[in-house]
Amino acid sequence: MMKHPEKKQVQIIVIAAVIIVGFGVLRFYPLVRRMAKIRRTRGEQIAAVAQVRQYTLGIPALRKQADDLRVQLADYDRRIPGGRQFADLWRRMAEAMSRHNLQDRIVQPGVETTGQSIGCIPITIQCSGTLEQTFEFLKSLADFERLIRIEELQLQNDAEYSGWIKLNADAKVYYQAAVEASI
């Protein structure tokens, strides 16, 4: 025969069950939710740390690129001077043509264009001489401090094939346009 628990035992069991359920609901469940939140936060932090490590690996390459740009821009003011300074350039080109014994020398500026920060003077260069003299003159232009960009170059033999060629070139010379102070 099975004994039925007494009323006090049932009450004690119910109270114990309520305490256990109350502990689970009021104490254990919030701890479980908090622990899940901490795990999510930790996973996000691990992902962020991995991303920072990835970015950190790229820093040396960015530093090298920045150093390369500094080197390239170091002579910007020298290669693209402030103001036109065309007379000095024309004189230097005439000296280079004379130094290389070129004949029929013409250096003629074209219509100037100006942007916000850079101005451009197109020039036409014509001369004649041997291939070696012409080549040396072009090397002299490349060695100028000032940037001269050859846009079009044409070399023509003379009609008698005597070794003389005629150089026709269209080039552009750049300068920094004056920036007016805004009021």
PDB file of C-alpha atoms in Angstrom:
ATOM      1  CA  MET A   1       0.000   0.000   0.000  1.00  0.00           C
ATOM      2  CA  MET A   2       1.141   3.305  -0.906  1.00  0.00           C
ATOM      3  CA  LYS A   3       1.103   6.041   1.537  1.00  0.00           C
ATOM      4  CA  HIS A   4      -0.130   9.415   0.534  1.00  0.00           C
ATOM      5  CA  PRO A   5       2.118  12.218   1.582  1.00  0.00           C
ATOM      6  CA  GLU A   6       0.817  14.392   4.243  1.00  0.00           C
ATOM      7  CA  LYS A   7      -0.392  17.834   3.616  1.00  0.00           C
ATOM      8  CA  LYS A   8       2.713  19.438   5.140  1.00  0.00           C
ATOM      9  CA  GLN A   9       4.997  17.349   2.968  1.00  0.00           C
ATOM     10  CA  VAL A  10       3.088  18.444  -0.133  1.00  0.00           C
ATOM     11  CA  GLN A  11       3.363  22.063   0.954  1.00  0.00           C
ATOM     12  CA  ILE A  12       7.107  21.661   1.543  1.00  0.00           C
ATOM     13  CA  ILE A  13       7.533  20.021  -1.887  1.00  0.00           C
ATOM     14  CA  VAL A  14       5.500  22.825  -3.567  1.00  0.00           C
ATOM     15  CA  ILE A  15       7.476  25.521  -1.736  1.00  0.00           C
ATOM     16  CA  ALA A  16      10.760  23.798  -2.696  1.00  0.00           C
ATOM     17  CA  ALA A  17       9.567  23.565  -6.310  1.00  0.00           C
ATOM     18  CA  VAL A  18       8.592  27.258  -6.287  1.00  0.00           C
ATOM     19  CA  ILE A  19      11.985  28.169  -4.817  1.00  0.00           C
ATOM     20  CA  ILE A  20      13.797  26.089  -7.448  1.00  0.00           C
ATOM     21  CA  VAL A  21      11.659  27.530 -10.284  1.00  0.00           C
ATOM     22  CA  GLY A  22      12.024  31.031  -8.819  1.00  0.00           C
ATOM     23  CA  PHE A  23      15.779  30.597  -8.611  1.00  0.00           C
ATOM     24  CA  GLY A  24      15.835  29.353 -12.199  1.00  0.00           C
ATOM     25  CA  VAL A  25      13.603  32.143 -13.504  1.00  0.00           C
ATOM     26  CA  LEU A  26      14.832  35.000 -11.374  1.00  0.00           C
ATOM     27  CA  ARG A  27      18.517  34.159 -11.080  1.00  0.00           C
ATOM     28  CA  PHE A  28      19.685  31.472 -13.495  1.00  0.00           C
ATOM     29  CA  TYR A  29      17.847  32.623 -16.674  1.00  0.00           C
ATOM     30  CA  PRO A  30      19.235  36.214 -16.543  1.00  0.00           C
ATOM     31  CA  LEU A  31      22.717  34.788 -16.015  1.00  0.00           C
ATOM     32  CA  VAL A  32      22.312  32.550 -19.075  1.00  0.00           C
ATOM     33  CA  ARG A  33      21.152  35.541 -21.188  1.00  0.00           C
ATOM     34  CA  ARG A  34      24.010  37.667 -19.899  1.00  0.00           C
ATOM     35  CA  MET A  35      26.493  34.902 -20.673  1.00  0.00           C
ATOM     36  CA  ALA A  36      25.143  34.603 -24.244  1.00  0.00           C
ATOM     37  CA  LYS A  37      25.468  38.372 -24.651  1.00  0.00           C
ATOM     38  CA  ILE A  38      29.058  38.246 -23.358  1.00  0.00           C
ATOM     39  CA  ARG A  39      29.855  35.447 -25.852  1.00  0.00           C
ATOM     40  CA  ARG A  40      28.417  37.532 -28.734  1.00  0.00           C
ATOM     41  CA  THR A  41      30.390  40.585 -27.590  1.00  0.00           C
ATOM     42  CA  ARG A  42      33.552  38.514 -27.304  1.00  0.00           C
ATOM     43  CA  GLY A  43      33.015  37.126 -30.824  1.00  0.00           C
ATOM     44  CA  GLU A  44      32.569  40.672 -32.169  1.00  0.00           C
ATOM     45  CA  GLN A  45      35.738  41.778 -30.356  1.00  0.00           C
ATOM     46  CA  ILE A  46      37.700  38.845 -31.788  1.00  0.00           C
ATOM     47  CA  ALA A  47      36.475  39.786 -35.279  1.00  0.00           C
ATOM     48  CA  ALA A  48      37.437  43.441 -34.659  1.00  0.00           C
ATOM     49  CA  VAL A  49      40.899  42.427 -33.434  1.00  0.00           C
ATOM     50  CA  ALA A  50      41.361  40.273 -36.549  1.00  0.00           C
ATOM     51  CA  GLN A  51      40.364  43.219 -38.734  1.00  0.00           C
ATOM     52  CA  VAL A  52      42.775  45.526 -36.888  1.00  0.00           C
ATOM     53  CA  ARG A  53      45.540  42.943 -37.408  1.00  0.00           C
ATOM     54  CA  GLN A  54      44.699  42.860 -41.125  1.00  0.00           C
ATOM     55  CA  TYR A  55      44.872  46.660 -41.290  1.00  0.00           C
ATOM     56  CA  THR A  56      48.128  46.608 -39.316  1.00  0.00           C
ATOM     57  CA  LEU A  57      49.685  44.323 -41.926  1.00  0.00           C
ATOM     58  CA  GLY A  58      48.911  46.973 -44.570  1.00  0.00           C
ATOM     59  CA  ILE A  59      50.582  49.827 -42.662  1.00  0.00           C
ATOM     60  CA  PRO A  60      54.136  49.167 -43.932  1.00  0.00           C
ATOM     61  CA  ALA A  61      52.900  49.179 -47.541  1.00  0.00           C
ATOM     62  CA  LEU A  62      51.022  52.438 -46.930  1.00  0.00           C
ATOM     63  CA  ARG A  63      54.107  54.001 -45.327  1.00  0.00           C
ATOM     64  CA  LYS A  64      56.222  52.997 -48.325  1.00  0.00           C
ATOM     65  CA  GLN A  65      53.599  54.401 -50.693  1.00  0.00           C
ATOM     66  CA  ALA A  66      53.494  57.664 -48.709  1.00  0.00           C
ATOM     67  CA  ASP A  67      57.307  57.886 -48.776  1.00  0.00           C
ATOM     68  CA  ASP A  68      57.309  57.271 -52.542  1.00  0.00           C
ATOM     69  CA  LEU A  69      54.740  60.033 -53.006  1.00  0.00           C
ATOM     70  CA  ARG A  70      56.816  62.401 -50.856  1.00  0.00           C
ATOM     71  CA  VAL A  71      59.833  61.718 -53.066  1.00  0.00           C
ATOM     72  CA  GLN A  72      57.775  62.273 -56.219  1.00  0.00           C
ATOM     73  CA  LEU A  73      56.295  65.497 -54.897  1.00  0.00           C
ATOM     74  CA  ALA A  74      59.559  66.810 -53.476  1.00  0.00           C
ATOM     75  CA  ASP A  75      60.535  68.399 -56.763  1.00  0.00           C
ATOM     76  CA  TYR A  76      57.004  69.484 -57.737  1.00  0.00           C
ATOM     77  CA  ASP A  77      57.739  73.173 -57.131  1.00  0.00           C
ATOM     78  CA  ARG A  78      60.934  72.896 -59.138  1.00  0.00           C
ATOM     79  CA  ARG A  79      59.440  70.901 -62.051  1.00  0.00           C
ATOM     80  CA  ILE A  80      56.227  72.949 -62.161  1.00  0.00           C
ATOM     81  CA  PRO A  81      57.228  76.449 -61.034  1.00  0.00           C
ATOM     82  CA  GLY A  82      54.934  79.197 -59.816  1.00  0.00           C
ATOM     83  CA  GLY A  83      54.261  81.608 -62.659  1.00  0.00           C
ATOM     84  CA  ARG A  84      54.881  81.248 -66.371  1.00  0.00           C
ATOM     85  CA  GLN A  85      58.640  81.951 -66.480  1.00  0.00           C
ATOM     86  CA  PHE A  86      58.502  81.302 -70.217  1.00  0.00           C
ATOM     87  CA  ALA A  87      61.359  83.685 -71.127  1.00  0.00           C
ATOM     88  CA  ASP A  88      63.852  81.687 -69.056  1.00  0.00           C
ATOM     89  CA  LEU A  89      62.606  78.425 -70.561  1.00  0.00           C
ATOM     90  CA  TRP A  90      62.839  79.840 -74.097  1.00  0.00           C
ATOM     91  CA  ARG A  91      66.417  81.006 -73.414  1.00  0.00           C
ATOM     92  CA  ARG A  92      67.431  77.581 -72.065  1.00  0.00           C
ATOM     93  CA  MET A  93      65.872  75.789 -75.041  1.00  0.00           C
ATOM     94  CA  ALA A  94      67.716  78.112 -77.441  1.00  0.00           C
ATOM     95  CA  GLU A  95      70.986  77.412 -75.586  1.00  0.00           C
ATOM     96  CA  ALA A  96      70.391  73.657 -75.814  1.00  0.00           C
ATOM     97  CA  MET A  97      69.705  73.933 -79.553  1.00  0.00           C
ATOM     98  CA  SER A  98      72.924  75.946 -80.016  1.00  0.00           C
ATOM     99  CA  ARG A  99      74.942  73.544 -77.864  1.00  0.00           C
ATOM    100  CA  HIS A 100      73.857  70.633 -80.096  1.00  0.00           C
ATOM    101  CA  ASN A 101      74.491  72.624 -83.325  1.00  0.00           C
ATOM    102  CA  LEU A 102      70.902  72.431 -84.541  1.00  0.00           C
ATOM    103  CA  GLN A 103      69.809  74.622 -87.450  1.00  0.00           C
ATOM    104  CA  ASP A 104      66.502  76.282 -88.454  1.00  0.00           C
ATOM    105  CA  ARG A 105      65.525  76.707 -84.794  1.00  0.00           C
ATOM    106  CA  ILE A 106      61.997  77.774 -83.891  1.00  0.00           C
ATOM    107  CA  VAL A 107      60.368  77.703 -80.433  1.00  0.00           C
ATOM    108  CA  GLN A 108      56.917  79.226 -80.573  1.00  0.00           C
ATOM    109  CA  PRO A 109      54.334  79.392 -77.756  1.00  0.00           C
ATOM    110  CA  GLY A 110      50.691  78.621 -78.424  1.00  0.00           C
ATOM    111  CA  VAL A 111      47.453  79.627 -76.734  1.00  0.00           C
ATOM    112  CA  GLU A 112      47.822  79.280 -72.985  1.00  0.00           C
ATOM    113  CA  THR A 113      45.229  77.443 -70.888  1.00  0.00           C
ATOM    114  CA  THR A 114      44.808  77.793 -67.149  1.00  0.00           C
ATOM    115  CA  GLY A 115      43.024  75.481 -64.746  1.00  0.00           C
ATOM    116  CA  GLN A 116      42.355  75.996 -61.056  1.00  0.00           C
ATOM    117  CA  SER A 117      45.906  75.229 -59.982  1.00  0.00           C
ATOM    118  CA  ILE A 118      47.914  74.368 -63.115  1.00  0.00           C
ATOM    119  CA  GLY A 119      48.525  76.421 -66.234  1.00  0.00           C
ATOM    120  CA  CYS A 120      49.721  75.029 -69.546  1.00  0.00           C
ATOM    121  CA  ILE A 121      51.607  76.682 -72.401  1.00  0.00           C
ATOM    122  CA  PRO A 122      51.691  74.663 -75.614  1.00  0.00           C
ATOM    123  CA  ILE A 123      54.868  75.181 -77.617  1.00  0.00           C
ATOM    124  CA  THR A 124      55.937  74.224 -81.109  1.00  0.00           C
ATOM    125  CA  ILE A 125      59.566  73.214 -81.509  1.00  0.00           C
ATOM    126  CA  GLN A 126      61.250  72.979 -84.903  1.00  0.00           C
ATOM    127  CA  CYS A 127      64.880  72.427 -85.793  1.00  0.00           C
ATOM    128  CA  SER A 128      67.093  70.377 -88.072  1.00  0.00           C
ATOM    129  CA  GLY A 129      70.336  68.489 -87.611  1.00  0.00           C
ATOM    130  CA  THR A 130      71.695  64.966 -87.527  1.00  0.00           C
ATOM    131  CA  LEU A 131      69.824  62.230 -85.721  1.00  0.00           C
ATOM    132  CA  GLU A 132      72.446  62.241 -82.979  1.00  0.00           C
ATOM    133  CA  GLN A 133      72.206  66.017 -82.499  1.00  0.00           C
ATOM    134  CA  THR A 134      68.405  65.867 -82.420  1.00  0.00           C
ATOM    135  CA  PHE A 135      68.428  62.976 -79.961  1.00  0.00           C
ATOM    136  CA  GLU A 136      70.878  64.789 -77.670  1.00  0.00           C
ATOM    137  CA  PHE A 137      68.671  67.893 -77.774  1.00  0.00           C
ATOM    138  CA  LEU A 138      65.617  65.820 -76.743  1.00  0.00           C
ATOM    139  CA  LYS A 139      67.650  64.314 -73.890  1.00  0.00           C
ATOM    140  CA  SER A 140      68.571  67.865 -72.827  1.00  0.00           C
ATOM    141  CA  LEU A 141      64.874  68.762 -72.703  1.00  0.00           C
ATOM    142  CA  ALA A 142      64.193  65.709 -70.536  1.00  0.00           C
ATOM    143  CA  ASP A 143      66.981  66.800 -68.168  1.00  0.00           C
ATOM    144  CA  PHE A 144      65.541  70.303 -67.692  1.00  0.00           C
ATOM    145  CA  GLU A 145      64.363  71.006 -64.165  1.00  0.00           C
ATOM    146  CA  ARG A 146      61.091  72.201 -65.597  1.00  0.00           C
ATOM    147  CA  LEU A 147      58.573  69.649 -66.803  1.00  0.00           C
ATOM    148  CA  ILE A 148      58.255  69.630 -70.595  1.00  0.00           C
ATOM    149  CA  ARG A 149      55.875  67.048 -71.992  1.00  0.00           C
ATOM    150  CA  ILE A 150      56.293  66.153 -75.665  1.00  0.00           C
ATOM    151  CA  GLU A 151      52.804  65.510 -77.050  1.00  0.00           C
ATOM    152  CA  GLU A 152      53.699  64.854 -80.665  1.00  0.00           C
ATOM    153  CA  LEU A 153      57.068  64.269 -82.326  1.00  0.00           C
ATOM    154  CA  GLN A 154      57.791  64.030 -86.018  1.00  0.00           C
ATOM    155  CA  LEU A 155      61.193  63.385 -87.602  1.00  0.00           C
ATOM    156  CA  GLN A 156      61.564  63.823 -91.370  1.00  0.00           C
ATOM    157  CA  ASN A 157      64.513  62.958 -93.589  1.00  0.00           C
ATOM    158  CA  ASP A 158      65.635  65.590 -96.015  1.00  0.00           C
ATOM    159  CA  ALA A 159      64.881  64.950 -99.675  1.00  0.00           C
ATOM    160  CA  GLU A 160      68.506  64.029-100.516  1.00  0.00           C
ATOM    161  CA  TYR A 161      68.971  61.572 -97.599  1.00  0.00           C
ATOM    162  CA  SER A 162      72.079  63.398 -96.492  1.00  0.00           C
ATOM    163  CA  GLY A 163      71.678  62.407 -92.844  1.00  0.00           C
ATOM    164  CA  TRP A 164      69.938  65.631 -91.860  1.00  0.00           C
ATOM    165  CA  ILE A 165      66.514  65.361 -90.324  1.00  0.00           C
ATOM    166  CA  LYS A 166      63.915  67.918 -89.426  1.00  0.00           C
ATOM    167  CA  LEU A 167      62.311  67.741 -85.991  1.00  0.00           C
ATOM    168  CA  ASN A 168      58.756  69.012 -85.512  1.00  0.00           C
ATOM    169  CA  ALA A 169      57.400  68.654 -81.982  1.00  0.00           C
ATOM    170  CA  ASP A 170      54.368  69.844 -80.104  1.00  0.00           C
ATOM    171  CA  ALA A 171      55.039  70.060 -76.395  1.00  0.00           C
ATOM    172  CA  LYS A 172      53.407  71.425 -73.272  1.00  0.00           C
ATOM    173  CA  VAL A 173      55.037  73.329 -70.435  1.00  0.00           C
ATOM    174  CA  TYR A 174      53.244  73.535 -67.097  1.00  0.00           C
ATOM    175  CA  TYR A 175      53.281  76.087 -64.307  1.00  0.00           C
ATOM    176  CA  GLN A 176      51.416  76.639 -61.052  1.00  0.00           C
ATOM    177  CA  ALA A 177      48.679  79.173 -61.610  1.00  0.00           C
ATOM    178  CA  ALA A 178      48.506  81.985 -59.067  1.00  0.00           C
ATOM    179  CA  VAL A 179      45.851  81.284 -56.480  1.00  0.00           C
ATOM    180  CA  GLU A 180      44.185  84.457 -55.243  1.00  0.00           C
ATOM    181  CA  ALA A 181      43.445  84.664 -51.547  1.00  0.00           C
ATOM    182  CA  SER A 182      39.730  84.453 -50.847  1.00  0.00           C
ATOM    183  CA  ILE A 183      38.269  87.272 -48.765  1.00  0.00           C
TER     184      ILE A 183
END
